[in-house]
Amino acid sequence: MSKIKPAKGAPYARILGVGGYRPTRVVPNEVILETIDSSDEWIRSRSGIQTRHWANDEETVAAMSLEASGKAIADAGITAEQIGAVIVSTVTHFKQTPAVATEIADKLGTNKAAAFDISAGCAGFGYGLTLAKGMIVEGSAEYVLVIGVERLSDLTDLEDRATAFLFGDGAGAVVVGPSDEPAIGPTIWGSEGDKSETIKQTVPWTDYRTGDVERFPAITQEGQAVFRWAVFEMAKVAQQALDAAGVSADDLDVFIPHQANERIIDSMVKTLKLPESVTVARDVRTTGNTSAASIPLAMERLLATGEAKSGDTALVIGFGAGLVYAASVVTLP
């Protein structure tokens, strides 16, 4: 018989606060058209994107994360000292070690919170949210800060017609804490590594370091393959998340998918047969694809504009490089 005492965590977990940060520089499609042969009409019709934000030298991954985190902590009504763990999802922190989460935990003023980075691409926020929920229910932390942050402008090839217009920068953060009732449903997540070549970094860092290639690594993708996968497979995952939470499409108030492409969003809405009463996040239009940051940024904007309200039931789903995905139903803070 085991001598280990049972965990004494909370019965459930919930999102208590959300915050976001978008860089000050707004980049319209006209700027992108300076380096690719395309048109504003083509970019809008293919992606829905009109503008995106690009970070300046001072708007680092850590700096943007601190801004978003401060807002999330204040929104949750707690102090930084109460944060027991900091999880940062990013693919654009260019130091292999230490994790940027440790710097953020220190500068926020946490009491030596556990801190680590994860790399799960555009599904990173969902992965972090799932880990945070587990920590709270298990009892290893009372409050967990989950951050999705990217400076994708650093990994954008401005001469690649397929991707130059897609990516933006920004940070979104949520505080996850204890709850007396279910407020984060079961996560449906997974990976399809056999499709990993469809979204990838062009070359390894080592090739650039040794001079085997002259161009800095960038993100590239097979657009049609990714589109088909997202439209047909991710709608199934989203439905599984609804079923796991015991929620139907008619019960939803809000749909917050990864802000990759508005055509993908529209197709998922149609496939899931969401009622017109469901508010659909379309932050992609002015923020672009910010990978791990896209869901919390979209969530923050919906709440700030009043398009969504505290207590609403929302379906969130992230999907991207790996290929990886994560979906769950949550109660909005």
CSV table of N, CA and C in Angstrom, one decimal, residues 71-137:
chain,number,residue,atom,x,y,z
A,71,LYS,N,-1.7,42.7,-16.5
A,71,LYS,CA,-3.1,43.0,-16.7
A,71,LYS,C,-4.0,41.7,-16.2
A,72,ALA,N,-3.5,40.5,-16.5
A,72,ALA,CA,-4.2,39.3,-16.1
A,72,ALA,C,-4.3,39.2,-14.6
A,73,ILE,N,-3.1,39.4,-14.0
A,73,ILE,CA,-3.1,39.3,-12.5
A,73,ILE,C,-4.0,40.3,-11.8
A,74,ALA,N,-4.1,41.6,-12.4
A,74,ALA,CA,-5.0,42.6,-11.8
A,74,ALA,C,-6.4,42.2,-12.1
A,75,ASP,N,-6.7,41.6,-13.3
A,75,ASP,CA,-8.0,41.2,-13.6
A,75,ASP,C,-8.5,40.1,-12.7
A,76,ALA,N,-7.6,39.2,-12.3
A,76,ALA,CA,-7.9,38.1,-11.5
A,76,ALA,C,-8.1,38.5,-10.0
A,77,GLY,N,-7.7,39.7,-9.7
A,77,GLY,CA,-7.8,40.2,-8.3
A,77,GLY,C,-6.9,39.6,-7.3
A,78,ILE,N,-5.7,39.1,-7.8
A,78,ILE,CA,-4.7,38.6,-6.9
A,78,ILE,C,-3.4,39.4,-7.0
A,79,THR,N,-2.4,38.9,-6.3
A,79,THR,CA,-1.1,39.5,-6.3
A,79,THR,C,-0.1,38.6,-7.0
A,80,ALA,N,1.0,39.1,-7.5
A,80,ALA,CA,2.0,38.3,-8.1
A,80,ALA,C,2.6,37.2,-7.1
A,81,GLU,N,2.6,37.6,-5.8
A,81,GLU,CA,3.2,36.7,-4.8
A,81,GLU,C,2.4,35.4,-4.7
A,82,GLN,N,1.1,35.5,-5.1
A,82,GLN,CA,0.2,34.3,-5.0
A,82,GLN,C,0.4,33.3,-6.2
A,83,ILE,N,1.1,33.7,-7.2
A,83,ILE,CA,1.3,32.9,-8.4
A,83,ILE,C,2.3,31.8,-8.0
A,84,GLY,N,1.9,30.5,-8.2
A,84,GLY,CA,2.7,29.4,-7.8
A,84,GLY,C,3.5,28.8,-9.0
A,85,ALA,N,3.1,29.1,-10.2
A,85,ALA,CA,3.8,28.6,-11.4
A,85,ALA,C,3.5,29.5,-12.6
A,86,VAL,N,4.5,29.7,-13.4
A,86,VAL,CA,4.5,30.5,-14.6
A,86,VAL,C,4.8,29.6,-15.8
A,87,ILE,N,3.8,29.4,-16.7
A,87,ILE,CA,4.0,28.6,-17.9
A,87,ILE,C,4.0,29.5,-19.2
A,88,VAL,N,5.1,29.5,-19.9
A,88,VAL,CA,5.1,30.4,-21.1
A,88,VAL,C,5.2,29.5,-22.4
A,89,SER,N,4.2,29.7,-23.3
A,89,SER,CA,4.3,29.0,-24.5
A,89,SER,C,4.8,29.9,-25.6
A,90,THR,N,5.9,29.5,-26.3
A,90,THR,CA,6.4,30.4,-27.3
A,90,THR,C,7.4,29.6,-28.2
A,91,VAL,N,7.5,30.0,-29.4
A,91,VAL,CA,8.6,29.4,-30.3
A,91,VAL,C,9.6,30.5,-30.7
A,92,THR,N,9.4,31.7,-30.1
A,92,THR,CA,10.3,32.8,-30.6
A,92,THR,C,11.1,33.4,-29.5
A,93,HIS,N,11.4,32.6,-28.4
A,93,HIS,CA,12.4,33.0,-27.4
A,93,HIS,C,13.7,32.3,-27.9
A,94,PHE,N,14.7,33.1,-28.3
A,94,PHE,CA,15.8,32.6,-29.1
A,94,PHE,C,17.0,32.2,-28.2
A,95,LYS,N,16.8,32.1,-26.9
A,95,LYS,CA,17.8,31.5,-26.0
A,95,LYS,C,17.4,30.1,-25.6
A,96,GLN,N,18.2,29.2,-26.0
A,96,GLN,CA,17.9,27.8,-25.6
A,96,GLN,C,17.7,27.6,-24.1
A,97,THR,N,18.5,28.3,-23.4
A,97,THR,CA,18.3,28.3,-21.9
A,97,THR,C,18.9,29.5,-21.3
A,98,PRO,N,18.4,30.1,-20.2
A,98,PRO,CA,17.3,29.6,-19.4
A,98,PRO,C,16.0,29.9,-20.1
A,99,ALA,N,14.9,29.3,-19.5
A,99,ALA,CA,13.6,29.6,-20.0
A,99,ALA,C,13.2,31.0,-19.7
A,100,VAL,N,12.5,31.7,-20.6
A,100,VAL,CA,12.1,33.0,-20.4
A,100,VAL,C,11.1,33.1,-19.3
A,101,ALA,N,10.4,32.0,-19.0
A,101,ALA,CA,9.5,32.0,-17.9
A,101,ALA,C,10.1,32.4,-16.5
A,102,THR,N,11.4,32.0,-16.3
A,102,THR,CA,12.1,32.3,-15.1
A,102,THR,C,12.3,33.8,-14.9
A,103,GLU,N,12.6,34.5,-16.0
A,103,GLU,CA,12.8,35.9,-16.0
A,103,GLU,C,11.5,36.6,-15.7
A,104,ILE,N,10.4,36.1,-16.3
A,104,ILE,CA,9.1,36.7,-16.1
A,104,ILE,C,8.7,36.5,-14.7
A,105,ALA,N,8.8,35.3,-14.1
A,105,ALA,CA,8.4,35.1,-12.8
A,105,ALA,C,9.1,36.0,-11.8
A,106,ASP,N,10.4,36.2,-12.0
A,106,ASP,CA,11.2,37.1,-11.2
A,106,ASP,C,10.8,38.5,-11.3
A,107,LYS,N,10.6,39.0,-12.5
A,107,LYS,CA,10.3,40.5,-12.7
A,107,LYS,C,8.9,40.8,-12.3
A,108,LEU,N,8.0,39.8,-12.3
A,108,LEU,CA,6.6,40.0,-11.8
A,108,LEU,C,6.6,40.2,-10.3
A,109,GLY,N,7.6,39.6,-9.6
A,109,GLY,CA,7.6,39.6,-8.2
A,109,GLY,C,7.0,38.4,-7.5
A,110,THR,N,7.0,37.3,-8.2
A,110,THR,CA,6.4,36.1,-7.6
A,110,THR,C,7.4,35.6,-6.5
A,111,ASN,N,6.9,34.7,-5.7
A,111,ASN,CA,7.7,34.1,-4.6
A,111,ASN,C,8.3,32.8,-5.0
A,112,LYS,N,9.3,33.0,-5.9
A,112,LYS,CA,10.1,31.9,-6.4
A,112,LYS,C,9.2,30.8,-7.1
A,113,ALA,N,8.2,31.3,-7.9
A,113,ALA,CA,7.3,30.4,-8.6
A,113,ALA,C,8.0,29.4,-9.5
A,114,ALA,N,7.5,28.2,-9.6
A,114,ALA,CA,7.9,27.3,-10.6
A,114,ALA,C,7.8,28.0,-12.0
A,115,ALA,N,8.7,27.8,-12.9
A,115,ALA,CA,8.6,28.5,-14.2
A,115,ALA,C,9.3,27.7,-15.3
A,116,PHE,N,8.6,27.6,-16.4
A,116,PHE,CA,9.1,26.8,-17.5
A,116,PHE,C,8.4,27.2,-18.8
A,117,ASP,N,9.1,27.0,-19.9
A,117,ASP,CA,8.6,27.2,-21.3
A,117,ASP,C,8.1,25.9,-21.9
A,118,ILE,N,7.1,26.0,-22.8
A,118,ILE,CA,6.7,24.9,-23.6
A,118,ILE,C,6.7,25.3,-25.1
A,119,SER,N,6.9,24.4,-26.0
A,119,SER,CA,6.9,24.7,-27.4
A,119,SER,C,5.8,23.8,-28.0
A,120,ALA,N,4.7,24.4,-28.2
A,120,ALA,CA,3.6,23.6,-28.8
A,120,ALA,C,2.9,24.4,-29.9
A,121,GLY,N,3.6,25.4,-30.5
A,121,GLY,CA,3.1,26.1,-31.6
A,121,GLY,C,1.8,26.8,-31.3
A,122,CYS,N,0.9,26.8,-32.3
A,122,CYS,CA,-0.4,27.5,-32.1
A,122,CYS,C,-1.3,26.8,-31.2
A,123,ALA,N,-1.0,25.6,-30.7
A,123,ALA,CA,-1.8,24.9,-29.7
A,123,ALA,C,-1.2,25.2,-28.3
A,124,GLY,N,-0.2,26.0,-28.2
A,124,GLY,CA,0.5,26.2,-27.0
A,124,GLY,C,-0.3,26.7,-25.8
A,125,PHE,N,-1.2,27.6,-26.1
A,125,PHE,CA,-2.1,28.1,-25.0
A,125,PHE,C,-2.9,27.0,-24.4
A,126,GLY,N,-3.5,26.2,-25.3
A,126,GLY,CA,-4.3,25.0,-24.8
A,126,GLY,C,-3.5,24.0,-24.0
A,127,TYR,N,-2.3,23.8,-24.4
A,127,TYR,CA,-1.4,22.9,-23.7
A,127,TYR,C,-1.1,23.5,-22.3
A,128,GLY,N,-0.8,24.8,-22.2
A,128,GLY,CA,-0.5,25.4,-21.0
A,128,GLY,C,-1.7,25.5,-20.0
A,129,LEU,N,-2.9,25.7,-20.6
A,129,LEU,CA,-4.1,25.8,-19.8
A,129,LEU,C,-4.3,24.4,-19.2
A,130,THR,N,-4.1,23.3,-19.9
A,130,THR,CA,-4.3,22.0,-19.4
A,130,THR,C,-3.3,21.7,-18.3
A,131,LEU,N,-2.1,22.1,-18.4
A,131,LEU,CA,-1.1,21.8,-17.4
A,131,LEU,C,-1.5,22.6,-16.1
A,132,ALA,N,-1.9,23.9,-16.3
A,132,ALA,CA,-2.3,24.7,-15.2
A,132,ALA,C,-3.5,24.1,-14.4
A,133,LYS,N,-4.5,23.6,-15.1
A,133,LYS,CA,-5.6,23.0,-14.5
A,133,LYS,C,-5.2,21.8,-13.6
A,134,GLY,N,-4.3,21.0,-14.2
A,134,GLY,CA,-3.8,19.8,-13.5
A,134,GLY,C,-3.0,20.2,-12.2
A,135,MET,N,-2.2,21.3,-12.3
A,135,MET,CA,-1.5,21.7,-11.1
A,135,MET,C,-2.4,22.2,-10.0
A,136,ILE,N,-3.5,22.9,-10.3
A,136,ILE,CA,-4.4,23.4,-9.3
A,136,ILE,C,-5.2,22.3,-8.7
A,137,VAL,N,-5.7,21.4,-9.5
A,137,VAL,CA,-6.5,20.2,-8.9
A,137,VAL,C,-5.6,19.3,-8.1
